[in-house]
C-alpha cells in the first residue's frame, strides 16, 4: 500500500491549493472522485475576485490572497490570474441606506471605493434604467479571475513538488489503525497519518466516514447563465453589476453577459443542475434594472456553494478524531480566497499556526476552527 504524509480528499480549488502548499514540505496525495478535478463548484463559479463580501475573516483571507494573484510564483501560470473589472453595486431609492452601509463597511480597506449618484452610475453602465437605479457604490478593485489557470497552477505546482493527484479515486472508507489511516478508494488503498477533508459539498459525508461529528454544512444551489448583450452595446469595459440586496448580478464575460439570480437554495450534495424558474427570475430582475432584453440563453449551469451556520470556512484538526483535518465551507468565496486558504491549511496541518501576514490581516485560528461546532 502506498503511504503519504497527507491524503487530501477532493481535487477542487480547496484540495489543490492545500496540496500545492503541503507538497513543499511533505508527501501528498490528492484523491478526486471525478475524471476532472474542476467538475463541481470550482469549474462553475462566476470568477470574480471580491474583497468586500462575506464575514470579516473571509474578507481578510481575500485581501491576503491579492499579492499571490498579482505576483504568482515563477511558472505558476502563463497569463495574468486577475484582470480589472470593477463592480457597481446598485440600489433603488428605497435601498439608499443599504448602499450607505455597504460603502461605510468597505471603504476602510478599498481605497478607491466611491459612492455614486444615479447619473454617475449610468455613466458607467448606460443601459441602467432611470426609474430603477437611484445610486450605487463602485468597487474598482473587483477583478475577473482566470479560475482554470489558478486551479491548474496549483495542481501542476503540486506535481512539480512531488505531490500526486489520483482521479477516479472516490473515497470509499477510512479506518484508523494506530497512528495511521487506511484510506480505501475506487483506485486502491493508501495510508497516511493525516486525512484532509476538502470534499466541497461532501465534506460532512467524508467526516462521517472518519467518525467525526458533522459541522452542519449546507450546500446551496447557485445558478448562472450566458446571454447576448444588445447589439453594439460595447460592454467589454463595463463593470460587473450587482444589486445591493443581492437578488441578481450580471457581468461581461468574453463578449457576452453572465447573469445570476444570486439564488441560494439548500440542497443535498449532488451534481446540481439549473432550474429554469431561477433563470426566469434572474431575467425578470435584470430587465427591471436595465434595458437589456434577454432573448436567448446561450448556456446555463448551477453549482453548490457550501456554508456552515456562521458563514465562515472551517479549517483545522477535528477536536475528537485524531489525524482528521477539515478544509470546508468555502461558500461563495473559495476561489478568491484560495491562495490564503491553501497556505493557512498547510500551516495549520503542519502545526505552525496562522501565517504572520494572514494574522496581520485579522485571520485567527479560532474564527475558522472546527472546535466551534464541537462546542455547539
Ligand atoms: C455560480 C457560482 C458562482 C460562484 N462565484 C464565485 C466567485 O465569483 N468567486 C469565488 O471566489 N467563488 C465563487 N463561487 C464559489 C466557489 O466556486 C467555491 O467556493 C469553490 O469552488 C469551492 O471549492 P471546493 O474545492 O471546496 O469544492 P469543489 O470544487 O466542489 O471540489 C470538491 C471536490 O471533492 C470531490 N469529492 C467529493 N467527495 C469525494 C470523495 N468521497 N472522494 C473523492 N473526491 C471527492 C468532488 O468530486 C469535487 O471535485 C461560486 C460558486 C458558484 C456555484
Short mmCIF file of C-alpha atoms in Angstrom, two decimals, residues 73-337:
data_model
loop_
_atom_site.label_atom_id
_atom_site.label_comp_id
_atom_site.label_asym_id
_atom_site.label_seq_id
_atom_site.Cartn_x
_atom_site.Cartn_y
_atom_site.Cartn_z
CA UNK A 73 5.49 32.28 -8.28
CA UNK A 74 7.52 31.91 -11.49
CA UNK A 75 5.99 29.27 -13.78
CA UNK A 76 2.65 29.14 -11.94
CA UNK A 77 0.65 30.39 -14.93
CA UNK A 78 1.27 31.70 -18.43
CA UNK A 79 -1.23 34.59 -18.24
CA UNK A 80 -2.26 37.10 -15.56
CA UNK A 81 -4.57 35.50 -12.99
CA UNK A 82 -6.57 38.70 -12.44
CA UNK A 83 -7.91 41.30 -14.90
CA UNK A 84 -9.51 44.59 -13.84
CA UNK A 85 -13.31 44.54 -13.96
CA UNK A 86 -14.76 46.67 -11.14
CA UNK A 87 -18.14 46.18 -9.51
CA UNK A 88 -21.08 48.56 -9.50
CA UNK A 89 -23.33 47.84 -6.54
CA UNK A 90 -26.64 49.42 -7.50
CA UNK A 91 -29.67 50.35 -5.41
CA UNK A 92 -33.19 51.72 -5.77
CA UNK A 93 -34.30 54.81 -3.83
CA UNK A 94 -35.59 52.59 -1.00
CA UNK A 95 -32.14 50.92 -0.76
CA UNK A 96 -30.13 54.14 -0.15
CA UNK A 97 -29.42 53.22 3.48
CA UNK A 98 -28.14 49.78 2.38
CA UNK A 99 -25.78 51.44 -0.10
CA UNK A 100 -24.52 53.83 2.61
CA UNK A 101 -23.95 50.86 4.91
CA UNK A 102 -22.13 48.96 2.16
CA UNK A 103 -19.91 51.98 1.49
CA UNK A 104 -19.14 52.54 5.19
CA UNK A 105 -18.26 48.87 5.74
CA UNK A 106 -15.94 48.52 2.74
CA UNK A 107 -14.24 51.92 2.46
CA UNK A 108 -11.71 51.11 5.19
CA UNK A 109 -9.99 48.51 3.01
CA UNK A 110 -10.78 49.65 -0.55
CA UNK A 111 -9.04 52.95 -1.12
CA UNK A 112 -10.78 53.82 -4.40
CA UNK A 113 -14.30 52.89 -3.26
CA UNK A 114 -16.82 55.55 -4.38
CA UNK A 115 -20.44 56.35 -3.60
CA UNK A 116 -22.12 57.33 -6.90
CA UNK A 117 -25.38 59.09 -7.73
CA UNK A 118 -27.72 57.75 -10.42
CA UNK A 119 -26.14 59.79 -13.23
CA UNK A 120 -22.63 58.65 -12.37
CA UNK A 121 -23.82 55.03 -12.25
CA UNK A 122 -25.45 55.35 -15.67
CA UNK A 123 -22.26 56.96 -16.95
CA UNK A 124 -20.57 53.62 -16.30
CA UNK A 125 -23.41 51.35 -17.43
CA UNK A 126 -25.59 53.41 -19.80
CA UNK A 127 -28.34 50.77 -20.07
CA UNK A 128 -29.33 51.05 -16.39
CA UNK A 129 -32.99 52.13 -16.07
CA UNK A 130 -33.51 55.68 -14.85
CA UNK A 131 -36.62 54.74 -12.89
CA UNK A 132 -34.79 51.87 -11.09
CA UNK A 133 -31.27 52.95 -10.17
CA UNK A 134 -31.12 55.76 -7.62
CA UNK A 135 -27.47 55.35 -6.59
CA UNK A 136 -24.50 52.97 -6.45
CA UNK A 137 -21.19 52.09 -4.86
CA UNK A 138 -18.26 51.48 -7.19
CA UNK A 139 -15.63 48.99 -6.05
CA UNK A 140 -12.78 49.42 -8.56
CA UNK A 141 -10.72 46.62 -7.02
CA UNK A 142 -13.04 43.78 -8.09
CA UNK A 143 -11.35 41.71 -10.77
CA UNK A 144 -12.07 38.81 -13.10
CA UNK A 145 -10.17 35.66 -12.14
CA UNK A 146 -8.80 33.05 -14.54
CA UNK A 147 -10.12 30.16 -12.44
CA UNK A 148 -8.81 27.42 -14.71
CA UNK A 149 -5.28 28.89 -14.63
CA UNK A 150 -5.40 29.27 -10.83
CA UNK A 151 -6.70 25.74 -10.24
CA UNK A 152 -4.28 24.09 -12.66
CA UNK A 153 -1.42 26.29 -11.42
CA UNK A 154 -1.94 24.69 -8.00
CA UNK A 155 -2.19 21.18 -9.44
CA UNK A 156 0.84 21.50 -11.74
CA UNK A 157 2.83 23.15 -8.96
CA UNK A 158 1.93 20.38 -6.53
CA UNK A 159 3.05 17.74 -9.03
CA UNK A 160 6.32 19.61 -9.63
CA UNK A 161 6.92 19.43 -5.87
CA UNK A 162 6.38 15.65 -5.88
CA UNK A 163 2.69 15.56 -4.95
CA UNK A 164 0.24 13.27 -6.73
CA UNK A 165 -3.34 13.71 -7.99
CA UNK A 166 -5.35 10.48 -8.39
CA UNK A 167 -8.53 10.90 -10.46
CA UNK A 168 -11.40 8.42 -10.48
CA UNK A 169 -10.36 7.81 -6.87
CA UNK A 170 -13.57 8.30 -4.89
CA UNK A 171 -13.13 7.71 -1.17
CA UNK A 172 -14.97 4.59 -0.01
CA UNK A 173 -13.79 4.04 3.54
CA UNK A 174 -11.48 5.28 6.30
CA UNK A 175 -10.04 3.10 9.05
CA UNK A 176 -7.71 4.30 11.78
CA UNK A 177 -5.03 1.72 12.57
CA UNK A 178 -2.81 3.01 15.36
CA UNK A 179 -1.22 6.21 14.15
CA UNK A 180 -2.30 5.98 10.50
CA UNK A 181 -5.40 5.89 8.34
CA UNK A 182 -6.06 3.19 5.79
CA UNK A 183 -7.81 5.07 3.01
CA UNK A 184 -9.94 2.86 0.74
CA UNK A 185 -10.72 4.33 -2.69
CA UNK A 186 -12.01 3.29 -6.11
CA UNK A 187 -8.38 3.45 -7.26
CA UNK A 188 -6.91 1.30 -4.49
CA UNK A 189 -5.91 1.62 -0.84
CA UNK A 190 -3.48 4.17 0.58
CA UNK A 191 -2.14 5.06 4.02
CA UNK A 192 -1.34 8.32 5.82
CA UNK A 193 -1.30 9.64 9.38
CA UNK A 194 -3.43 12.65 8.34
CA UNK A 195 -6.51 12.83 6.10
CA UNK A 196 -7.58 16.30 4.92
CA UNK A 197 -11.25 16.70 4.10
CA UNK A 198 -11.53 19.15 1.17
CA UNK A 199 -14.50 17.43 -0.44
CA UNK A 200 -16.58 20.57 -1.05
CA UNK A 201 -20.31 19.87 -0.63
CA UNK A 202 -19.44 16.33 0.52
CA UNK A 203 -17.28 17.37 3.50
CA UNK A 204 -19.79 16.17 6.11
CA UNK A 205 -20.10 12.81 4.30
CA UNK A 206 -16.33 12.37 4.39
CA UNK A 207 -16.32 13.45 8.04
CA UNK A 208 -18.89 10.74 8.80
CA UNK A 209 -16.60 8.11 7.23
CA UNK A 210 -13.91 9.20 9.68
CA UNK A 211 -16.29 9.11 12.63
CA UNK A 212 -16.09 12.91 13.08
CA UNK A 213 -19.15 14.91 14.16
CA UNK A 214 -20.93 16.86 11.40
CA UNK A 215 -20.13 20.55 11.02
CA UNK A 216 -23.64 21.18 9.67
CA UNK A 217 -22.55 22.01 6.14
CA UNK A 218 -25.40 23.17 3.87
CA UNK A 219 -24.74 23.12 0.11
CA UNK A 220 -26.75 25.87 -1.62
CA UNK A 221 -27.51 25.93 -5.33
CA UNK A 222 -26.44 28.98 -7.31
CA UNK A 223 -27.46 29.39 -10.95
CA UNK A 224 -25.63 31.17 -13.75
CA UNK A 225 -26.24 31.61 -17.47
CA UNK A 226 -24.72 33.30 -20.50
CA UNK A 227 -26.76 35.60 -22.74
CA UNK A 228 -26.19 38.04 -25.61
CA UNK A 229 -25.80 41.78 -24.95
CA UNK A 230 -27.82 44.20 -27.10
CA UNK A 231 -26.10 44.62 -30.50
CA UNK A 232 -23.47 47.37 -30.49
CA UNK A 233 -23.65 47.94 -26.71
CA UNK A 234 -19.84 47.80 -26.36
CA UNK A 235 -19.89 46.13 -22.94
CA UNK A 236 -16.27 44.89 -22.75
CA UNK A 237 -15.13 47.61 -20.32
CA UNK A 238 -18.26 47.64 -18.17
CA UNK A 239 -18.02 46.67 -14.52
CA UNK A 240 -19.97 43.77 -13.11
CA UNK A 241 -23.33 44.95 -11.74
CA UNK A 242 -24.90 43.58 -8.57
CA UNK A 243 -27.92 44.86 -6.71
CA UNK A 244 -27.20 45.85 -3.12
CA UNK A 245 -29.91 43.45 -1.87
CA UNK A 246 -28.03 40.62 -3.68
CA UNK A 247 -31.03 39.48 -5.73
CA UNK A 248 -29.24 39.40 -9.11
CA UNK A 249 -26.00 40.21 -10.86
CA UNK A 250 -24.60 40.37 -14.37
CA UNK A 251 -21.13 40.90 -15.79
CA UNK A 252 -19.42 40.99 -19.17
CA UNK A 253 -17.94 37.60 -20.00
CA UNK A 254 -15.98 37.07 -23.23
CA UNK A 255 -18.21 39.39 -25.30
CA UNK A 256 -21.45 38.18 -23.72
CA UNK A 257 -23.16 38.62 -20.34
CA UNK A 258 -23.06 36.19 -17.43
CA UNK A 259 -26.19 36.57 -15.28
CA UNK A 260 -27.39 35.08 -12.00
CA UNK A 261 -30.40 35.41 -9.68
CA UNK A 262 -27.94 35.07 -6.77
CA UNK A 263 -30.07 32.12 -5.60
CA UNK A 264 -29.14 30.04 -2.57
CA UNK A 265 -31.44 27.04 -2.44
CA UNK A 266 -30.37 24.41 0.15
CA UNK A 267 -29.67 21.03 -1.50
CA UNK A 268 -28.19 17.63 -0.76
CA UNK A 269 -24.66 17.26 -2.20
CA UNK A 270 -25.10 16.29 -5.88
CA UNK A 271 -24.23 17.09 -9.48
CA UNK A 272 -26.58 20.06 -9.31
CA UNK A 273 -28.42 21.29 -12.41
CA UNK A 274 -30.03 24.70 -13.07
CA UNK A 275 -33.75 25.23 -12.62
CA UNK A 276 -35.47 27.24 -15.39
CA UNK A 277 -37.53 29.08 -12.78
CA UNK A 278 -34.35 30.60 -11.29
CA UNK A 279 -33.19 31.70 -14.73
CA UNK A 280 -36.58 33.32 -15.47
CA UNK A 281 -36.35 35.13 -12.11
CA UNK A 282 -32.91 36.49 -12.95
CA UNK A 283 -34.04 37.61 -16.41
CA UNK A 284 -37.02 39.42 -14.89
CA UNK A 285 -34.86 41.17 -12.25
CA UNK A 286 -32.10 42.15 -14.70
CA UNK A 287 -34.64 43.53 -17.18
CA UNK A 288 -36.28 45.58 -14.44
CA UNK A 289 -32.93 47.21 -13.62
CA UNK A 290 -31.54 47.63 -17.13
CA UNK A 291 -32.59 47.92 -20.77
CA UNK A 292 -31.05 44.56 -21.63
CA UNK A 293 -33.55 42.37 -23.48
CA UNK A 294 -32.66 38.73 -22.76
CA UNK A 295 -33.79 36.96 -25.92
CA UNK A 296 -31.59 33.89 -25.93
CA UNK A 297 -29.79 31.87 -23.23
CA UNK A 298 -26.54 30.53 -24.72
CA UNK A 299 -25.57 28.32 -21.80
CA UNK A 300 -26.77 27.67 -18.25
CA UNK A 301 -25.40 25.86 -15.23
CA UNK A 302 -25.60 25.65 -11.46
CA UNK A 303 -23.11 24.86 -8.73
CA UNK A 304 -23.10 24.36 -4.98
CA UNK A 305 -21.82 26.97 -2.52
CA UNK A 306 -21.47 25.21 0.83
CA UNK A 307 -21.84 27.09 4.11
CA UNK A 308 -21.79 26.33 7.83
CA UNK A 309 -24.07 28.31 10.14
CA UNK A 310 -21.79 31.34 10.71
CA UNK A 311 -20.77 31.59 7.03
CA UNK A 312 -17.02 31.34 7.70
CA UNK A 313 -14.87 28.48 6.38
CA UNK A 314 -13.79 25.58 8.62
CA UNK A 315 -10.03 24.93 8.76
CA UNK A 316 -8.27 22.83 11.36
CA UNK A 317 -7.86 19.45 13.07
CA UNK A 318 -11.02 17.79 14.33
CA UNK A 319 -11.29 18.12 18.09
CA UNK A 320 -12.19 14.45 18.60
CA UNK A 321 -10.83 12.35 15.74
CA UNK A 322 -7.06 12.11 15.61
CA UNK A 323 -5.42 12.89 12.27
CA UNK A 324 -8.57 14.30 10.64
CA UNK A 325 -8.31 17.86 9.27
CA UNK A 326 -11.17 19.96 7.85
CA UNK A 327 -10.94 22.40 4.90
CA UNK A 328 -14.64 23.07 4.36
CA UNK A 329 -17.37 25.69 4.00
CA UNK A 330 -15.79 27.96 1.36
CA UNK A 331 -19.27 29.23 0.43
CA UNK A 332 -19.16 31.71 -2.44
CA UNK A 333 -15.56 32.72 -1.76
CA UNK A 334 -13.49 29.59 -2.41
CA UNK A 335 -11.59 30.82 -5.47
CA UNK A 336 -10.83 34.37 -4.36
CA UNK A 337 -9.52 33.12 -1.01
#
